[in-house]
Amino acid sequence: MFTGIVETLSVVKELKNAGTNLDITMQCPIAHELKVDQSVAHDGVCLTVTSVNSNENTYTITAIKETLNRSSLSQWKVGHIVNIERCMPANGRFDGHIVQGHVDCTGTIDEIHDVDGSHLIFISHPENAGITVGKGSVTLNGISLTVVDSFPDAFSVAIIPYTWENTSLKNAKAGDLVNIEFDIVGKYLQKMQALKDLNTNLTDSK
């Protein structure tokens, strides 16, 4: 489990196809602290460390076809900067919100506005992918953020200067794909409502 509080940035150093999988070598300041089999969120995607090279501050992760299809990882290039977060320790503080590292869909950055030093970002997504609510939580490229405005197929988030400067968002531009994980509580409520509507329809059809 993660909290959506980005720990540091990691850079893509090498991409290698392995059948339908993609082996990705990353470089970051905390690579020497990572261990094989450890779960690390990369732009919000939970991936397992498969090898570590402490001398070069690099490590390798593997993305399967399902992950590549559902996230922005298939578009990564050498030099791409990624937000990373190690899983939450049992005695750690819960500074963000409950993040599973399971991306629901990709969204598109439609607009970025500078608002007196902070930034307002508008993101569109498939209408049935998930729900957001104003002042609720959403994970964008692994970052726990608060929703400003909510629509059936879009939402906006406000980014404070610290988050802007210390995550990959500072490199974002209109048209970029981003990984979205909707709030787990909202996903359960959405599922419960769908089942309720299904049962109602079945009852009415009898």
PDB file of C-alpha atoms in Angstrom:
ATOM      1  CA  MET A   1       0.000   0.000   0.000  1.00  0.00           C
ATOM      2  CA  PHE A   2       1.124   3.553  -0.759  1.00  0.00           C
ATOM      3  CA  THR A   3       0.063   7.034   0.297  1.00  0.00           C
ATOM      4  CA  GLY A   4       0.675   9.096  -2.832  1.00  0.00           C
ATOM      5  CA  ILE A   5       3.517  11.082  -1.260  1.00  0.00           C
ATOM      6  CA  VAL A   6       6.350  11.062  -3.804  1.00  0.00           C
ATOM      7  CA  GLU A   7       9.665  10.072  -2.239  1.00  0.00           C
ATOM      8  CA  THR A   8      12.048  10.977  -5.032  1.00  0.00           C
ATOM      9  CA  LEU A   9      12.422  11.000  -8.809  1.00  0.00           C
ATOM     10  CA  SER A  10      13.834   8.196 -10.939  1.00  0.00           C
ATOM     11  CA  VAL A  11      15.108   8.307 -14.527  1.00  0.00           C
ATOM     12  CA  VAL A  12      14.596   5.667 -17.219  1.00  0.00           C
ATOM     13  CA  LYS A  13      18.046   4.439 -18.301  1.00  0.00           C
ATOM     14  CA  GLU A  14      17.216   1.406 -20.467  1.00  0.00           C
ATOM     15  CA  LEU A  15      14.164  -0.319 -21.975  1.00  0.00           C
ATOM     16  CA  LYS A  16      14.343  -3.950 -23.075  1.00  0.00           C
ATOM     17  CA  ASN A  17      11.519  -6.080 -24.470  1.00  0.00           C
ATOM     18  CA  ALA A  18      11.180  -9.554 -22.948  1.00  0.00           C
ATOM     19  CA  GLY A  19       8.393 -11.264 -24.868  1.00  0.00           C
ATOM     20  CA  THR A  20       5.255  -9.256 -24.118  1.00  0.00           C
ATOM     21  CA  ASN A  21       6.908  -7.814 -20.999  1.00  0.00           C
ATOM     22  CA  LEU A  22       9.112  -4.746 -20.726  1.00  0.00           C
ATOM     23  CA  ASP A  23      12.213  -4.710 -18.507  1.00  0.00           C
ATOM     24  CA  ILE A  24      12.996  -1.158 -17.390  1.00  0.00           C
ATOM     25  CA  THR A  25      16.264  -0.060 -15.823  1.00  0.00           C
ATOM     26  CA  MET A  26      15.884   2.993 -13.610  1.00  0.00           C
ATOM     27  CA  GLN A  27      18.404   5.246 -11.868  1.00  0.00           C
ATOM     28  CA  CYS A  28      17.686   7.171  -8.669  1.00  0.00           C
ATOM     29  CA  PRO A  29      19.388   8.374  -5.471  1.00  0.00           C
ATOM     30  CA  ILE A  30      17.834   5.658  -3.291  1.00  0.00           C
ATOM     31  CA  ALA A  31      18.515   2.704  -5.608  1.00  0.00           C
ATOM     32  CA  HIS A  32      21.098   1.332  -3.163  1.00  0.00           C
ATOM     33  CA  GLU A  33      18.371   1.149  -0.493  1.00  0.00           C
ATOM     34  CA  LEU A  34      16.052  -0.980  -2.624  1.00  0.00           C
ATOM     35  CA  LYS A  35      15.814  -4.762  -2.433  1.00  0.00           C
ATOM     36  CA  VAL A  36      14.808  -7.450  -4.906  1.00  0.00           C
ATOM     37  CA  ASP A  37      11.086  -8.316  -4.585  1.00  0.00           C
ATOM     38  CA  GLN A  38      10.342  -4.895  -3.092  1.00  0.00           C
ATOM     39  CA  SER A  39       7.232  -3.069  -4.319  1.00  0.00           C
ATOM     40  CA  VAL A  40       7.787   0.469  -5.579  1.00  0.00           C
ATOM     41  CA  ALA A  41       5.211   2.765  -7.175  1.00  0.00           C
ATOM     42  CA  HIS A  42       6.390   4.317 -10.466  1.00  0.00           C
ATOM     43  CA  ASP A  43       4.120   7.168 -11.583  1.00  0.00           C
ATOM     44  CA  GLY A  44       1.463   5.421  -9.527  1.00  0.00           C
ATOM     45  CA  VAL A  45       2.081   1.914 -10.893  1.00  0.00           C
ATOM     46  CA  CYS A  46       3.107  -0.717  -8.340  1.00  0.00           C
ATOM     47  CA  LEU A  47       6.061  -2.650  -9.799  1.00  0.00           C
ATOM     48  CA  THR A  48       8.435  -5.220  -8.316  1.00  0.00           C
ATOM     49  CA  VAL A  49      12.182  -4.644  -8.177  1.00  0.00           C
ATOM     50  CA  THR A  50      13.878  -7.552  -9.970  1.00  0.00           C
ATOM     51  CA  SER A  51      17.541  -6.513  -9.621  1.00  0.00           C
ATOM     52  CA  VAL A  52      19.645  -3.782  -8.034  1.00  0.00           C
ATOM     53  CA  ASN A  53      23.054  -2.389  -9.024  1.00  0.00           C
ATOM     54  CA  SER A  54      24.161  -0.282  -6.049  1.00  0.00           C
ATOM     55  CA  ASN A  55      27.416   0.780  -7.726  1.00  0.00           C
ATOM     56  CA  GLU A  56      25.515   2.549 -10.511  1.00  0.00           C
ATOM     57  CA  ASN A  57      22.469   3.518  -8.430  1.00  0.00           C
ATOM     58  CA  THR A  58      20.256   1.567 -10.820  1.00  0.00           C
ATOM     59  CA  TYR A  59      17.595  -1.084 -10.471  1.00  0.00           C
ATOM     60  CA  THR A  60      15.308  -3.014 -12.801  1.00  0.00           C
ATOM     61  CA  ILE A  61      11.542  -3.471 -12.828  1.00  0.00           C
ATOM     62  CA  THR A  62       9.310  -5.478 -15.158  1.00  0.00           C
ATOM     63  CA  ALA A  63       5.993  -4.345 -16.594  1.00  0.00           C
ATOM     64  CA  ILE A  64       3.631  -6.995 -17.989  1.00  0.00           C
ATOM     65  CA  LYS A  65       1.366  -6.487 -20.992  1.00  0.00           C
ATOM     66  CA  GLU A  66      -1.691  -5.641 -18.846  1.00  0.00           C
ATOM     67  CA  THR A  67       0.266  -2.876 -17.103  1.00  0.00           C
ATOM     68  CA  LEU A  68       1.536  -1.500 -20.408  1.00  0.00           C
ATOM     69  CA  ASN A  69      -2.002  -1.468 -21.831  1.00  0.00           C
ATOM     70  CA  ARG A  70      -3.551   0.249 -18.819  1.00  0.00           C
ATOM     71  CA  SER A  71      -0.891   2.838 -18.001  1.00  0.00           C
ATOM     72  CA  SER A  72       1.450   5.335 -19.651  1.00  0.00           C
ATOM     73  CA  LEU A  73       4.471   3.036 -19.277  1.00  0.00           C
ATOM     74  CA  SER A  74       4.306   1.964 -22.921  1.00  0.00           C
ATOM     75  CA  GLN A  75       5.199   5.540 -23.886  1.00  0.00           C
ATOM     76  CA  TRP A  76       8.241   5.856 -21.638  1.00  0.00           C
ATOM     77  CA  LYS A  77      11.533   6.688 -23.343  1.00  0.00           C
ATOM     78  CA  VAL A  78      15.118   6.729 -22.092  1.00  0.00           C
ATOM     79  CA  GLY A  79      15.511   9.888 -20.013  1.00  0.00           C
ATOM     80  CA  HIS A  80      11.870   9.969 -18.898  1.00  0.00           C
ATOM     81  CA  ILE A  81      11.511  11.208 -15.309  1.00  0.00           C
ATOM     82  CA  VAL A  82       9.263   9.186 -13.005  1.00  0.00           C
ATOM     83  CA  ASN A  83       7.776   9.775  -9.537  1.00  0.00           C
ATOM     84  CA  ILE A  84       8.555   6.918  -7.158  1.00  0.00           C
ATOM     85  CA  GLU A  85       7.349   5.921  -3.706  1.00  0.00           C
ATOM     86  CA  ARG A  86       8.226   2.872  -1.662  1.00  0.00           C
ATOM     87  CA  CYS A  87       5.381   1.066   0.067  1.00  0.00           C
ATOM     88  CA  MET A  88       4.216   2.519   3.362  1.00  0.00           C
ATOM     89  CA  PRO A  89       5.904   1.094   6.485  1.00  0.00           C
ATOM     90  CA  ALA A  90       3.536  -0.250   9.130  1.00  0.00           C
ATOM     91  CA  ASN A  91       4.698   2.416  11.587  1.00  0.00           C
ATOM     92  CA  GLY A  92       4.650   5.256   9.068  1.00  0.00           C
ATOM     93  CA  ARG A  93       2.509   8.366   8.940  1.00  0.00           C
ATOM     94  CA  PHE A  94      -0.458   8.469   6.576  1.00  0.00           C
ATOM     95  CA  ASP A  95       0.312  11.789   4.905  1.00  0.00           C
ATOM     96  CA  GLY A  96      -1.659  11.205   1.685  1.00  0.00           C
ATOM     97  CA  HIS A  97      -4.548   8.775   1.181  1.00  0.00           C
ATOM     98  CA  ILE A  98      -4.954   5.044   0.540  1.00  0.00           C
ATOM     99  CA  VAL A  99      -3.201   4.299  -2.756  1.00  0.00           C
ATOM    100  CA  GLN A 100      -2.950   0.745  -4.081  1.00  0.00           C
ATOM    101  CA  GLY A 101      -0.633   1.355  -7.005  1.00  0.00           C
ATOM    102  CA  HIS A 102      -3.261  -0.087  -9.376  1.00  0.00           C
ATOM    103  CA  VAL A 103      -3.869   2.365 -12.196  1.00  0.00           C
ATOM    104  CA  ASP A 104      -7.509   2.540 -13.307  1.00  0.00           C
ATOM    105  CA  CYS A 105      -6.920   4.338 -16.589  1.00  0.00           C
ATOM    106  CA  THR A 106      -4.873   6.979 -18.311  1.00  0.00           C
ATOM    107  CA  GLY A 107      -6.099  10.532 -18.645  1.00  0.00           C
ATOM    108  CA  THR A 108      -5.030  13.445 -20.798  1.00  0.00           C
ATOM    109  CA  ILE A 109      -3.841  16.796 -19.543  1.00  0.00           C
ATOM    110  CA  ASP A 110      -6.089  19.295 -21.301  1.00  0.00           C
ATOM    111  CA  GLU A 111      -4.959  22.542 -19.688  1.00  0.00           C
ATOM    112  CA  ILE A 112      -2.311  23.836 -17.283  1.00  0.00           C
ATOM    113  CA  HIS A 113      -2.721  27.273 -15.730  1.00  0.00           C
ATOM    114  CA  ASP A 114      -0.242  29.207 -13.602  1.00  0.00           C
ATOM    115  CA  VAL A 115      -2.206  30.719 -10.737  1.00  0.00           C
ATOM    116  CA  ASP A 116       0.087  33.094  -8.843  1.00  0.00           C
ATOM    117  CA  GLY A 117       2.802  30.475  -8.407  1.00  0.00           C
ATOM    118  CA  SER A 118       0.568  27.447  -8.005  1.00  0.00           C
ATOM    119  CA  HIS A 119      -0.757  25.461 -10.953  1.00  0.00           C
ATOM    120  CA  LEU A 120      -4.261  24.330 -11.896  1.00  0.00           C
ATOM    121  CA  ILE A 121      -4.380  21.233 -14.109  1.00  0.00           C
ATOM    122  CA  PHE A 122      -7.447  19.956 -15.970  1.00  0.00           C
ATOM    123  CA  ILE A 123      -7.477  16.237 -16.848  1.00  0.00           C
ATOM    124  CA  SER A 124     -10.002  14.351 -18.987  1.00  0.00           C
ATOM    125  CA  HIS A 125     -10.597  10.588 -18.787  1.00  0.00           C
ATOM    126  CA  PRO A 126     -13.042   7.903 -20.038  1.00  0.00           C
ATOM    127  CA  GLU A 127     -16.446   8.624 -18.492  1.00  0.00           C
ATOM    128  CA  ASN A 128     -16.981   5.200 -16.926  1.00  0.00           C
ATOM    129  CA  ALA A 129     -13.428   4.742 -15.663  1.00  0.00           C
ATOM    130  CA  GLY A 130     -14.116   6.063 -12.164  1.00  0.00           C
ATOM    131  CA  ILE A 131     -15.572   8.897 -10.150  1.00  0.00           C
ATOM    132  CA  THR A 132     -14.186  11.971  -8.440  1.00  0.00           C
ATOM    133  CA  VAL A 133     -15.775  14.427  -6.036  1.00  0.00           C
ATOM    134  CA  GLY A 134     -14.813  17.963  -5.180  1.00  0.00           C
ATOM    135  CA  LYS A 135     -12.383  18.055  -2.224  1.00  0.00           C
ATOM    136  CA  GLY A 136     -11.955  14.288  -2.578  1.00  0.00           C
ATOM    137  CA  SER A 137      -8.698  12.452  -3.281  1.00  0.00           C
ATOM    138  CA  VAL A 138      -7.259  11.205  -6.553  1.00  0.00           C
ATOM    139  CA  THR A 139      -3.849   9.861  -7.515  1.00  0.00           C
ATOM    140  CA  LEU A 140      -2.168  11.405 -10.542  1.00  0.00           C
ATOM    141  CA  ASN A 141       1.128   9.813 -11.655  1.00  0.00           C
ATOM    142  CA  GLY A 142       1.513   8.497  -8.130  1.00  0.00           C
ATOM    143  CA  ILE A 143       0.826  11.845  -6.449  1.00  0.00           C
ATOM    144  CA  SER A 144      -1.959  12.146  -3.887  1.00  0.00           C
ATOM    145  CA  LEU A 145      -3.949  15.237  -4.873  1.00  0.00           C
ATOM    146  CA  THR A 146      -7.192  16.938  -3.890  1.00  0.00           C
ATOM    147  CA  VAL A 147      -9.854  17.379  -6.560  1.00  0.00           C
ATOM    148  CA  VAL A 148     -10.931  20.977  -7.176  1.00  0.00           C
ATOM    149  CA  ASP A 149     -13.677  20.565  -9.779  1.00  0.00           C
ATOM    150  CA  SER A 150     -15.291  17.252 -10.717  1.00  0.00           C
ATOM    151  CA  PHE A 151     -17.106  16.216 -13.899  1.00  0.00           C
ATOM    152  CA  PRO A 152     -18.238  12.796 -15.251  1.00  0.00           C
ATOM    153  CA  ASP A 153     -15.263  12.614 -17.592  1.00  0.00           C
ATOM    154  CA  ALA A 154     -12.812  15.154 -16.166  1.00  0.00           C
ATOM    155  CA  PHE A 155     -11.487  16.834 -13.049  1.00  0.00           C
ATOM    156  CA  SER A 156      -9.063  19.539 -12.017  1.00  0.00           C
ATOM    157  CA  VAL A 157      -6.390  19.595  -9.318  1.00  0.00           C
ATOM    158  CA  ALA A 158      -4.378  22.414  -7.775  1.00  0.00           C
ATOM    159  CA  ILE A 159      -0.621  21.914  -7.388  1.00  0.00           C
ATOM    160  CA  ILE A 160       1.298  23.823  -4.727  1.00  0.00           C
ATOM    161  CA  PRO A 161       4.801  25.078  -5.629  1.00  0.00           C
ATOM    162  CA  TYR A 162       6.590  22.430  -3.541  1.00  0.00           C
ATOM    163  CA  THR A 163       4.795  19.548  -5.283  1.00  0.00           C
ATOM    164  CA  TRP A 164       5.333  21.168  -8.674  1.00  0.00           C
ATOM    165  CA  GLU A 165       9.084  21.505  -8.156  1.00  0.00           C
ATOM    166  CA  ASN A 166       9.672  18.121  -6.493  1.00  0.00           C
ATOM    167  CA  THR A 167       7.702  15.815  -8.812  1.00  0.00           C
ATOM    168  CA  SER A 168       7.635  15.129 -12.534  1.00  0.00           C
ATOM    169  CA  LEU A 169       4.666  17.501 -12.907  1.00  0.00           C
ATOM    170  CA  LYS A 170       7.088  20.350 -13.552  1.00  0.00           C
ATOM    171  CA  ASN A 171       7.750  18.697 -16.940  1.00  0.00           C
ATOM    172  CA  ALA A 172       4.057  18.212 -17.763  1.00  0.00           C
ATOM    173  CA  LYS A 173       2.418  19.799 -20.769  1.00  0.00           C
ATOM    174  CA  ALA A 174      -0.995  19.786 -22.420  1.00  0.00           C
ATOM    175  CA  GLY A 175      -1.598  16.543 -24.316  1.00  0.00           C
ATOM    176  CA  ASP A 176       0.477  14.363 -21.968  1.00  0.00           C
ATOM    177  CA  LEU A 177      -0.950  11.052 -20.768  1.00  0.00           C
ATOM    178  CA  VAL A 178      -1.098  10.593 -16.997  1.00  0.00           C
ATOM    179  CA  ASN A 179      -1.859   7.576 -14.825  1.00  0.00           C
ATOM    180  CA  ILE A 180      -5.017   7.899 -12.735  1.00  0.00           C
ATOM    181  CA  GLU A 181      -5.986   5.864  -9.695  1.00  0.00           C
ATOM    182  CA  PHE A 182      -9.379   6.854  -8.335  1.00  0.00           C
ATOM    183  CA  ASP A 183     -10.052   6.797  -4.597  1.00  0.00           C
ATOM    184  CA  ILE A 184     -10.662   3.210  -3.437  1.00  0.00           C
ATOM    185  CA  VAL A 185     -13.647   4.266  -1.291  1.00  0.00           C
ATOM    186  CA  GLY A 186     -15.297   5.844  -4.315  1.00  0.00           C
ATOM    187  CA  LYS A 187     -14.638   2.713  -6.378  1.00  0.00           C
ATOM    188  CA  TYR A 188     -16.397   0.510  -3.823  1.00  0.00           C
ATOM    189  CA  LEU A 189     -19.354   2.892  -3.677  1.00  0.00           C
ATOM    190  CA  GLN A 190     -19.548   2.946  -7.469  1.00  0.00           C
ATOM    191  CA  LYS A 191     -19.528  -0.861  -7.570  1.00  0.00           C
ATOM    192  CA  MET A 192     -22.205  -1.106  -4.877  1.00  0.00           C
ATOM    193  CA  GLN A 193     -24.424   1.333  -6.742  1.00  0.00           C
ATOM    194  CA  ALA A 194     -23.970  -0.596 -10.000  1.00  0.00           C
ATOM    195  CA  LEU A 195     -25.006  -3.845  -8.273  1.00  0.00           C
ATOM    196  CA  LYS A 196     -27.993  -2.090  -6.690  1.00  0.00           C
ATOM    197  CA  ASP A 197     -29.093  -0.751 -10.068  1.00  0.00           C
ATOM    198  CA  LEU A 198     -28.677  -4.217 -11.617  1.00  0.00           C
ATOM    199  CA  ASN A 199     -30.817  -5.854  -8.937  1.00  0.00           C
ATOM    200  CA  THR A 200     -33.459  -3.150  -9.330  1.00  0.00           C
ATOM    201  CA  ASN A 201     -33.577  -3.684 -13.085  1.00  0.00           C
ATOM    202  CA  LEU A 202     -33.844  -7.468 -12.648  1.00  0.00           C
ATOM    203  CA  THR A 203     -36.689  -7.035 -10.165  1.00  0.00           C
ATOM    204  CA  ASP A 204     -38.539  -4.600 -12.442  1.00  0.00           C
ATOM    205  CA  SER A 205     -38.220  -6.952 -15.408  1.00  0.00           C
ATOM    206  CA  LYS A 206     -39.970  -9.845 -13.603  1.00  0.00           C
TER     207      LYS A 206
END
